[in-house]
């Protein structure tokens, strides 16, 4: 199907999915696929989850939208759930991940300007991904995302990921640093997992310099790594954390959470949105969060992740094409020794949806609701794919 009335941002797309249930989706010809990328880290609770469907239907029949000129009880309820899970103090709701990061970047800048720092600057990482708006693509550490959109937004200093000394060196060159913006694990960047104490060291550095530690958990949040937020694996708290993808399980919503002084930075008139935090999106997310919490999905994700990781490590031991197998919870990467984008198509013909990122990393982001049979199916099909590569 050629869709010439759509801007060509996604190239040609050969697969048309029309229905989903549990961890499976169906195309228009009735073929089914095990979705091992869950809508790119969005549908952790799978497709057509009854609690989420019910919450959306009920809210749609009651009140779809009111503006942020009025109290929105669903927004307050969802904020309370997020605060309870995160240990943060206040929440701003947006419609997407990039917008949640925009809020974080605005907080860092105003925090700096309020304390008299001229041209407040944020440290960002090589290999990072923070979104496609002008500020977030400028913060992103991937030339492909930036080329053609110059001039980029100023106020970012880039250092290598997982390198605390590089941050110290940057700080000695720039007196106007106000924050660090970093992913606890780089998702788009190839499932890069930093040293176990990286976030702890960043926390320490931020405390000593009065910088804000701002974590982009748009992909890693909402139980994806086996804790509600990935920073909980390190027993630290950031000053700002953003999330989106899994929060609405498919209904567009993002959130920027802040703590302490960072939570008081934005005041009336400083920021806003027409749709962010509307009753429909918040009702869906309340159902998502209640399901995740009551079902103790963080523990389930941790166990499922360990099972998959050890199965892949065993299967690929001694396979010279496999450079590395890594993961945290249900965020898994299999790094191959050559570009492997064509595995996506090969996967489809085997009835499984996978993703390839960074050219040579098979990225798996399955749902949290895989049955035992689906776990076996996923392992068998991915092992076959990589072995035949
Ligand atoms: C997906 C993603 C974003 C962008 O989110 P959008 O909802 O597409 O704007 C930002 N940061 C990270 C880490 C992401 O994975």
mmCIF file of N, CA and C in Angstrom, residues 189-289:
data_model
loop_
_atom_site.group_PDB
_atom_site.id
_atom_site.type_symbol
_atom_site.label_atom_id
_atom_site.label_comp_id
_atom_site.label_asym_id
_atom_site.label_seq_id
_atom_site.Cartn_x
_atom_site.Cartn_y
_atom_site.Cartn_z
ATOM 1 N N UNK A 189 20.096 3.796 22.014
ATOM 2 C CA UNK A 189 21.559 3.750 21.859
ATOM 3 C C UNK A 189 22.128 2.339 21.859
ATOM 4 N N UNK A 190 21.281 1.306 21.963
ATOM 5 C CA UNK A 190 21.770 -0.069 21.835
ATOM 6 C C UNK A 190 21.742 -0.858 23.133
ATOM 7 N N UNK A 191 20.783 -0.569 24.018
ATOM 8 C CA UNK A 191 20.696 -1.243 25.332
ATOM 9 C C UNK A 191 22.055 -1.162 26.017
ATOM 10 N N UNK A 192 22.540 0.044 26.176
ATOM 11 C CA UNK A 192 23.835 0.216 26.866
ATOM 12 C C UNK A 192 23.575 0.354 28.358
ATOM 13 N N UNK A 193 24.169 -0.571 29.115
ATOM 14 C CA UNK A 193 23.974 -0.606 30.565
ATOM 15 C C UNK A 193 25.263 -0.094 31.213
ATOM 16 N N UNK A 194 25.186 0.998 31.974
ATOM 17 C CA UNK A 194 26.414 1.561 32.557
ATOM 18 C C UNK A 194 26.894 0.749 33.755
ATOM 19 N N UNK A 195 28.054 1.131 34.301
ATOM 20 C CA UNK A 195 28.584 0.507 35.520
ATOM 21 C C UNK A 195 27.523 0.548 36.612
ATOM 22 N N UNK A 196 27.545 -0.456 37.484
ATOM 23 C CA UNK A 196 26.486 -0.620 38.487
ATOM 24 C C UNK A 196 26.344 0.612 39.381
ATOM 25 N N UNK A 197 27.446 1.339 39.610
ATOM 26 C CA UNK A 197 27.365 2.489 40.520
ATOM 27 C C UNK A 197 27.364 3.833 39.781
ATOM 28 N N UNK A 198 27.163 3.801 38.462
ATOM 29 C CA UNK A 198 27.200 5.044 37.665
ATOM 30 C C UNK A 198 26.210 6.082 38.199
ATOM 31 N N UNK A 199 24.947 5.671 38.366
ATOM 32 C CA UNK A 199 23.937 6.639 38.833
ATOM 33 C C UNK A 199 24.269 7.144 40.233
ATOM 34 N N UNK A 200 24.820 6.271 41.087
ATOM 35 C CA UNK A 200 25.198 6.694 42.441
ATOM 36 C C UNK A 200 26.289 7.760 42.371
ATOM 37 N N UNK A 201 27.230 7.563 41.471
ATOM 38 C CA UNK A 201 28.309 8.548 41.325
ATOM 39 C C UNK A 201 27.769 9.870 40.779
ATOM 40 N N UNK A 202 26.828 9.782 39.853
ATOM 41 C CA UNK A 202 26.224 11.004 39.315
ATOM 42 C C UNK A 202 25.449 11.739 40.408
ATOM 43 N N UNK A 203 24.751 10.961 41.250
ATOM 44 C CA UNK A 203 23.995 11.565 42.355
ATOM 45 C C UNK A 203 24.949 12.356 43.256
ATOM 46 N N UNK A 204 26.061 11.731 43.567
ATOM 47 C CA UNK A 204 27.064 12.337 44.433
ATOM 48 C C UNK A 204 27.637 13.620 43.823
ATOM 49 N N UNK A 205 27.937 13.541 42.525
ATOM 50 C CA UNK A 205 28.492 14.694 41.806
ATOM 51 C C UNK A 205 27.486 15.852 41.792
ATOM 52 N N UNK A 206 26.230 15.532 41.550
ATOM 53 C CA UNK A 206 25.186 16.561 41.510
ATOM 54 C C UNK A 206 25.005 17.192 42.885
ATOM 55 N N UNK A 207 25.037 16.372 43.935
ATOM 56 C CA UNK A 207 24.900 16.907 45.296
ATOM 57 C C UNK A 207 26.023 17.884 45.599
ATOM 58 N N UNK A 208 27.244 17.494 45.255
ATOM 59 C CA UNK A 208 28.395 18.328 45.607
ATOM 60 C C UNK A 208 28.403 19.638 44.829
ATOM 61 N N UNK A 209 27.840 19.640 43.607
ATOM 62 C CA UNK A 209 27.880 20.843 42.764
ATOM 63 C C UNK A 209 26.557 21.603 42.699
ATOM 64 N N UNK A 210 25.556 21.109 43.438
ATOM 65 C CA UNK A 210 24.204 21.691 43.362
ATOM 66 C C UNK A 210 23.654 21.686 41.931
ATOM 67 N N UNK A 211 23.909 20.583 41.224
ATOM 68 C CA UNK A 211 23.294 20.369 39.911
ATOM 69 C C UNK A 211 22.059 19.498 40.110
ATOM 70 N N UNK A 212 21.144 19.574 39.143
ATOM 71 C CA UNK A 212 19.991 18.680 39.160
ATOM 72 C C UNK A 212 20.360 17.383 38.439
ATOM 73 N N UNK A 213 20.056 16.249 39.066
ATOM 74 C CA UNK A 213 20.202 14.968 38.377
ATOM 75 C C UNK A 213 18.855 14.659 37.712
ATOM 76 N N UNK A 214 18.852 14.686 36.375
ATOM 77 C CA UNK A 214 17.603 14.512 35.616
ATOM 78 C C UNK A 214 17.681 13.211 34.810
ATOM 79 N N UNK A 215 16.826 12.267 35.147
ATOM 80 C CA UNK A 215 16.859 10.954 34.493
ATOM 81 C C UNK A 215 15.743 10.847 33.462
ATOM 82 N N UNK A 216 16.128 10.454 32.251
ATOM 83 C CA UNK A 216 15.153 10.182 31.199
ATOM 84 C C UNK A 216 14.770 8.705 31.312
ATOM 85 N N UNK A 217 13.611 8.460 31.952
ATOM 86 C CA UNK A 217 13.103 7.084 32.107
ATOM 87 C C UNK A 217 11.877 6.883 31.224
ATOM 88 N N UNK A 218 11.911 7.533 30.077
ATOM 89 C CA UNK A 218 10.780 7.400 29.161
ATOM 90 C C UNK A 218 10.640 5.951 28.699
ATOM 91 N N UNK A 219 11.770 5.299 28.492
ATOM 92 C CA UNK A 219 11.752 3.887 28.080
ATOM 93 C C UNK A 219 11.913 2.929 29.261
ATOM 94 N N UNK A 220 12.707 3.322 30.262
ATOM 95 C CA UNK A 220 13.038 2.398 31.354
ATOM 96 C C UNK A 220 12.011 2.407 32.490
ATOM 97 N N UNK A 221 11.113 3.405 32.502
ATOM 98 C CA UNK A 221 10.148 3.514 33.595
ATOM 99 C C UNK A 221 9.002 2.530 33.484
ATOM 100 N N UNK A 222 8.103 2.598 34.471
ATOM 101 C CA UNK A 222 6.869 1.813 34.460
ATOM 102 C C UNK A 222 7.129 0.304 34.421
ATOM 103 N N UNK A 223 8.077 -0.115 35.260
ATOM 104 C CA UNK A 223 8.401 -1.528 35.528
ATOM 105 C C UNK A 223 9.255 -2.221 34.471
ATOM 106 N N UNK A 224 9.619 -1.528 33.411
ATOM 107 C CA UNK A 224 10.350 -2.166 32.312
ATOM 108 C C UNK A 224 11.638 -2.865 32.770
ATOM 109 N N UNK A 225 12.340 -2.285 33.769
ATOM 110 C CA UNK A 225 13.625 -2.884 34.182
ATOM 111 C C UNK A 225 13.521 -3.744 35.448
ATOM 112 N N UNK A 226 12.288 -3.994 35.905
ATOM 113 C CA UNK A 226 12.149 -4.829 37.101
ATOM 114 C C UNK A 226 12.050 -4.027 38.389
ATOM 115 N N UNK A 227 11.954 -2.702 38.270
ATOM 116 C CA UNK A 227 11.615 -1.813 39.390
ATOM 117 C C UNK A 227 10.684 -0.776 38.768
ATOM 118 N N UNK A 228 9.881 -0.059 39.590
ATOM 119 C CA UNK A 228 8.976 0.883 38.901
ATOM 120 C C UNK A 228 9.782 1.857 38.049
ATOM 121 N N UNK A 229 10.855 2.433 38.663
ATOM 122 C CA UNK A 229 11.816 3.229 37.886
ATOM 123 C C UNK A 229 13.188 2.569 38.011
ATOM 124 N N UNK A 230 14.002 2.693 36.967
ATOM 125 C CA UNK A 230 15.316 2.027 36.967
ATOM 126 C C UNK A 230 16.214 2.554 38.080
ATOM 127 N N UNK A 231 16.073 3.849 38.460
ATOM 128 C CA UNK A 231 16.966 4.390 39.503
ATOM 129 C C UNK A 231 16.755 3.699 40.838
ATOM 130 N N UNK A 232 15.606 3.046 41.017
ATOM 131 C CA UNK A 232 15.354 2.336 42.269
ATOM 132 C C UNK A 232 16.274 1.122 42.405
ATOM 133 N N UNK A 233 16.811 0.644 41.280
ATOM 134 C CA UNK A 233 17.808 -0.429 41.339
ATOM 135 C C UNK A 233 19.101 0.070 41.982
ATOM 136 N N UNK A 234 19.292 1.397 42.020
ATOM 137 C CA UNK A 234 20.511 2.001 42.599
ATOM 138 C C UNK A 234 20.275 2.649 43.956
ATOM 139 N N UNK A 235 19.022 2.581 44.438
ATOM 140 C CA UNK A 235 18.697 3.204 45.732
ATOM 141 C C UNK A 235 19.056 4.683 45.804
ATOM 142 N N UNK A 236 18.850 5.399 44.712
ATOM 143 C CA UNK A 236 19.027 6.856 44.752
ATOM 144 C C UNK A 236 17.702 7.492 44.344
ATOM 145 N N UNK A 237 17.618 8.824 44.495
ATOM 146 C CA UNK A 237 16.486 9.565 43.940
ATOM 147 C C UNK A 237 17.041 10.674 43.063
ATOM 148 N N UNK A 238 16.497 10.833 41.872
ATOM 149 C CA UNK A 238 16.916 11.958 41.040
ATOM 150 C C UNK A 238 16.213 13.241 41.524
ATOM 151 N N UNK A 239 16.556 14.380 40.934
ATOM 152 C CA UNK A 239 15.815 15.615 41.205
ATOM 153 C C UNK A 239 14.652 15.757 40.231
ATOM 154 N N UNK A 240 14.857 15.197 39.030
ATOM 155 C CA UNK A 240 13.823 15.227 37.999
ATOM 156 C C UNK A 240 13.850 13.870 37.300
ATOM 157 N N UNK A 241 12.681 13.317 37.019
ATOM 158 C CA UNK A 241 12.629 12.095 36.207
ATOM 159 C C UNK A 241 11.469 12.223 35.235
ATOM 160 N N UNK A 242 11.727 11.829 33.983
ATOM 161 C CA UNK A 242 10.668 11.880 32.986
ATOM 162 C C UNK A 242 10.285 10.466 32.582
ATOM 163 N N UNK A 243 9.018 10.283 32.242
ATOM 164 C CA UNK A 243 8.587 8.983 31.740
ATOM 165 C C UNK A 243 7.458 9.193 30.740
ATOM 166 N N UNK A 244 7.173 8.154 29.959
ATOM 167 C CA UNK A 244 6.073 8.240 28.983
ATOM 168 C C UNK A 244 5.729 6.812 28.551
ATOM 169 N N UNK A 245 6.305 6.367 27.451
ATOM 170 C CA UNK A 245 5.997 5.095 26.781
ATOM 171 C C UNK A 245 5.024 4.154 27.523
ATOM 172 N N UNK A 246 5.488 3.474 28.557
ATOM 173 C CA UNK A 246 4.640 2.466 29.192
ATOM 174 C C UNK A 246 3.560 3.026 30.102
ATOM 175 N N UNK A 247 3.592 4.305 30.366
ATOM 176 C CA UNK A 247 2.678 4.886 31.359
ATOM 177 C C UNK A 247 1.217 4.773 30.935
ATOM 178 N N UNK A 248 0.949 4.916 29.652
ATOM 179 C CA UNK A 248 -0.433 4.849 29.184
ATOM 180 C C UNK A 248 -0.767 3.555 28.462
ATOM 181 N N UNK A 249 0.227 2.655 28.345
ATOM 182 C CA UNK A 249 0.049 1.371 27.648
ATOM 183 C C UNK A 249 -0.520 1.555 26.235
ATOM 184 N N UNK A 250 -0.291 2.726 25.623
ATOM 185 C CA UNK A 250 -0.789 2.975 24.268
ATOM 186 C C UNK A 250 -1.600 4.249 24.170
ATOM 187 N N UNK A 251 -2.108 4.734 25.284
ATOM 188 C CA UNK A 251 -2.766 6.044 25.280
ATOM 189 C C UNK A 251 -1.657 7.079 25.493
ATOM 190 N N UNK A 252 -1.579 8.101 24.626
ATOM 191 C CA UNK A 252 -0.441 9.030 24.710
ATOM 192 C C UNK A 252 -0.449 9.833 26.005
ATOM 193 N N UNK A 253 0.612 9.696 26.788
ATOM 194 C CA UNK A 253 0.781 10.492 28.008
ATOM 195 C C UNK A 253 2.258 10.466 28.407
ATOM 196 N N UNK A 254 2.726 11.569 28.924
ATOM 197 C CA UNK A 254 4.079 11.649 29.467
ATOM 198 C C UNK A 254 4.015 12.355 30.800
ATOM 199 N N UNK A 255 5.082 12.237 31.582
ATOM 200 C CA UNK A 255 5.100 12.904 32.872
ATOM 201 C C UNK A 255 6.518 13.340 33.204
ATOM 202 N N UNK A 256 6.600 14.530 33.799
ATOM 203 C CA UNK A 256 7.869 15.027 34.328
ATOM 204 C C UNK A 256 7.682 15.161 35.835
ATOM 205 N N UNK A 257 8.447 14.379 36.595
ATOM 206 C CA UNK A 257 8.338 14.380 38.060
ATOM 207 C C UNK A 257 9.547 15.114 38.627
ATOM 208 N N UNK A 258 9.319 15.908 39.669
ATOM 209 C CA UNK A 258 10.439 16.627 40.274
ATOM 210 C C UNK A 258 10.352 16.543 41.785
ATOM 211 N N UNK A 259 11.498 16.776 42.424
ATOM 212 C CA UNK A 259 11.612 16.602 43.870
ATOM 213 C C UNK A 259 12.301 17.832 44.468
ATOM 214 N N UNK A 260 11.925 18.164 45.687
ATOM 215 C CA UNK A 260 12.605 19.231 46.431
ATOM 216 C C UNK A 260 12.587 20.545 45.668
ATOM 217 N N UNK A 261 13.752 21.190 45.630
ATOM 218 C CA UNK A 261 13.815 22.518 45.008
ATOM 219 C C UNK A 261 13.412 22.487 43.527
ATOM 220 N N UNK A 262 13.724 21.391 42.853
ATOM 221 C CA UNK A 262 13.363 21.289 41.428
ATOM 222 C C UNK A 262 11.845 21.288 41.233
ATOM 223 N N UNK A 263 11.113 20.825 42.259
ATOM 224 C CA UNK A 263 9.657 20.724 42.117
ATOM 225 C C UNK A 263 8.968 22.075 42.309
ATOM 226 N N UNK A 264 9.710 23.084 42.763
ATOM 227 C CA UNK A 264 9.125 24.410 42.998
ATOM 228 C C UNK A 264 9.492 25.399 41.901
ATOM 229 N N UNK A 265 10.264 24.956 40.909
ATOM 230 C CA UNK A 265 10.798 25.891 39.909
ATOM 231 C C UNK A 265 9.697 26.464 39.013
ATOM 232 N N UNK A 266 8.828 25.594 38.484
ATOM 233 C CA UNK A 266 7.799 26.066 37.545
ATOM 234 C C UNK A 266 6.619 26.641 38.317
ATOM 235 N N UNK A 267 6.280 27.869 37.989
ATOM 236 C CA UNK A 267 5.195 28.593 38.664
ATOM 237 C C UNK A 267 4.147 28.998 37.619
ATOM 238 N N UNK A 268 2.960 29.444 38.050
ATOM 239 C CA UNK A 268 1.901 29.789 37.098
ATOM 240 C C UNK A 268 2.411 30.675 35.961
ATOM 241 N N UNK A 269 2.111 30.262 34.737
ATOM 242 C CA UNK A 269 2.526 31.020 33.568
ATOM 243 C C UNK A 269 3.819 30.527 32.945
ATOM 244 N N UNK A 270 4.580 29.690 33.664
ATOM 245 C CA UNK A 270 5.869 29.225 33.142
ATOM 246 C C UNK A 270 5.759 28.086 32.133
ATOM 247 N N UNK A 271 4.696 27.300 32.234
ATOM 248 C CA UNK A 271 4.613 26.128 31.372
ATOM 249 C C UNK A 271 3.149 25.705 31.272
ATOM 250 N N UNK A 272 2.810 24.949 30.238
ATOM 251 C CA UNK A 272 1.421 24.513 30.115
ATOM 252 C C UNK A 272 1.223 23.647 28.895
ATOM 253 N N UNK A 273 0.009 23.132 28.746
ATOM 254 C CA UNK A 273 -0.329 22.241 27.639
ATOM 255 C C UNK A 273 -1.847 22.167 27.523
ATOM 256 N N UNK A 274 -2.350 22.014 26.309
ATOM 257 C CA UNK A 274 -3.801 21.895 26.130
ATOM 258 C C UNK A 274 -4.291 20.515 26.558
ATOM 259 N N UNK A 275 -3.607 19.483 26.058
ATOM 260 C CA UNK A 275 -4.110 18.121 26.266
ATOM 261 C C UNK A 275 -3.491 17.400 27.463
ATOM 262 N N UNK A 276 -2.264 17.811 27.838
ATOM 263 C CA UNK A 276 -1.504 17.040 28.826
ATOM 264 C C UNK A 276 -2.292 16.794 30.095
ATOM 265 N N UNK A 277 -2.374 15.538 30.503
ATOM 266 C CA UNK A 277 -3.059 15.188 31.743
ATOM 267 C C UNK A 277 -4.569 15.262 31.641
ATOM 268 N N UNK A 278 -5.108 15.078 30.455
ATOM 269 C CA UNK A 278 -6.577 15.169 30.350
ATOM 270 C C UNK A 278 -7.251 13.930 30.926
ATOM 271 N N UNK A 279 -8.560 14.010 31.202
ATOM 272 C CA UNK A 279 -9.228 12.916 31.926
ATOM 273 C C UNK A 279 -9.071 11.549 31.252
ATOM 274 N N UNK A 280 -9.128 11.500 29.914
ATOM 275 C CA UNK A 280 -9.025 10.207 29.238
ATOM 276 C C UNK A 280 -7.645 9.578 29.454
ATOM 277 N N UNK A 281 -6.610 10.362 29.181
ATOM 278 C CA UNK A 281 -5.253 9.822 29.307
ATOM 279 C C UNK A 281 -4.973 9.411 30.749
ATOM 280 N N UNK A 282 -5.404 10.245 31.702
ATOM 281 C CA UNK A 282 -5.115 9.933 33.104
ATOM 282 C C UNK A 282 -5.893 8.705 33.570
ATOM 283 N N UNK A 283 -7.138 8.561 33.136
ATOM 284 C CA UNK A 283 -7.907 7.373 33.533
ATOM 285 C C UNK A 283 -7.241 6.101 33.023
ATOM 286 N N UNK A 284 -6.763 6.158 31.779
ATOM 287 C CA UNK A 284 -6.071 4.988 31.230
ATOM 288 C C UNK A 284 -4.830 4.681 32.068
ATOM 289 N N UNK A 285 -4.065 5.719 32.392
ATOM 290 C CA UNK A 285 -2.814 5.510 33.130
ATOM 291 C C UNK A 285 -3.057 5.053 34.559
ATOM 292 N N UNK A 286 -4.141 5.525 35.161
ATOM 293 C CA UNK A 286 -4.476 5.042 36.512
ATOM 294 C C UNK A 286 -4.695 3.527 36.454
ATOM 295 N N UNK A 287 -5.435 3.087 35.438
ATOM 296 C CA UNK A 287 -5.676 1.638 35.293
ATOM 297 C C UNK A 287 -4.362 0.894 35.065
ATOM 298 N N UNK A 288 -3.461 1.485 34.270
ATOM 299 C CA UNK A 288 -2.163 0.854 34.011
ATOM 300 C C UNK A 288 -1.380 0.731 35.318
ATOM 301 N N UNK A 289 -1.280 1.858 36.040
ATOM 302 C CA UNK A 289 -0.464 1.841 37.269
ATOM 303 C C UNK A 289 -1.054 0.913 38.322
#
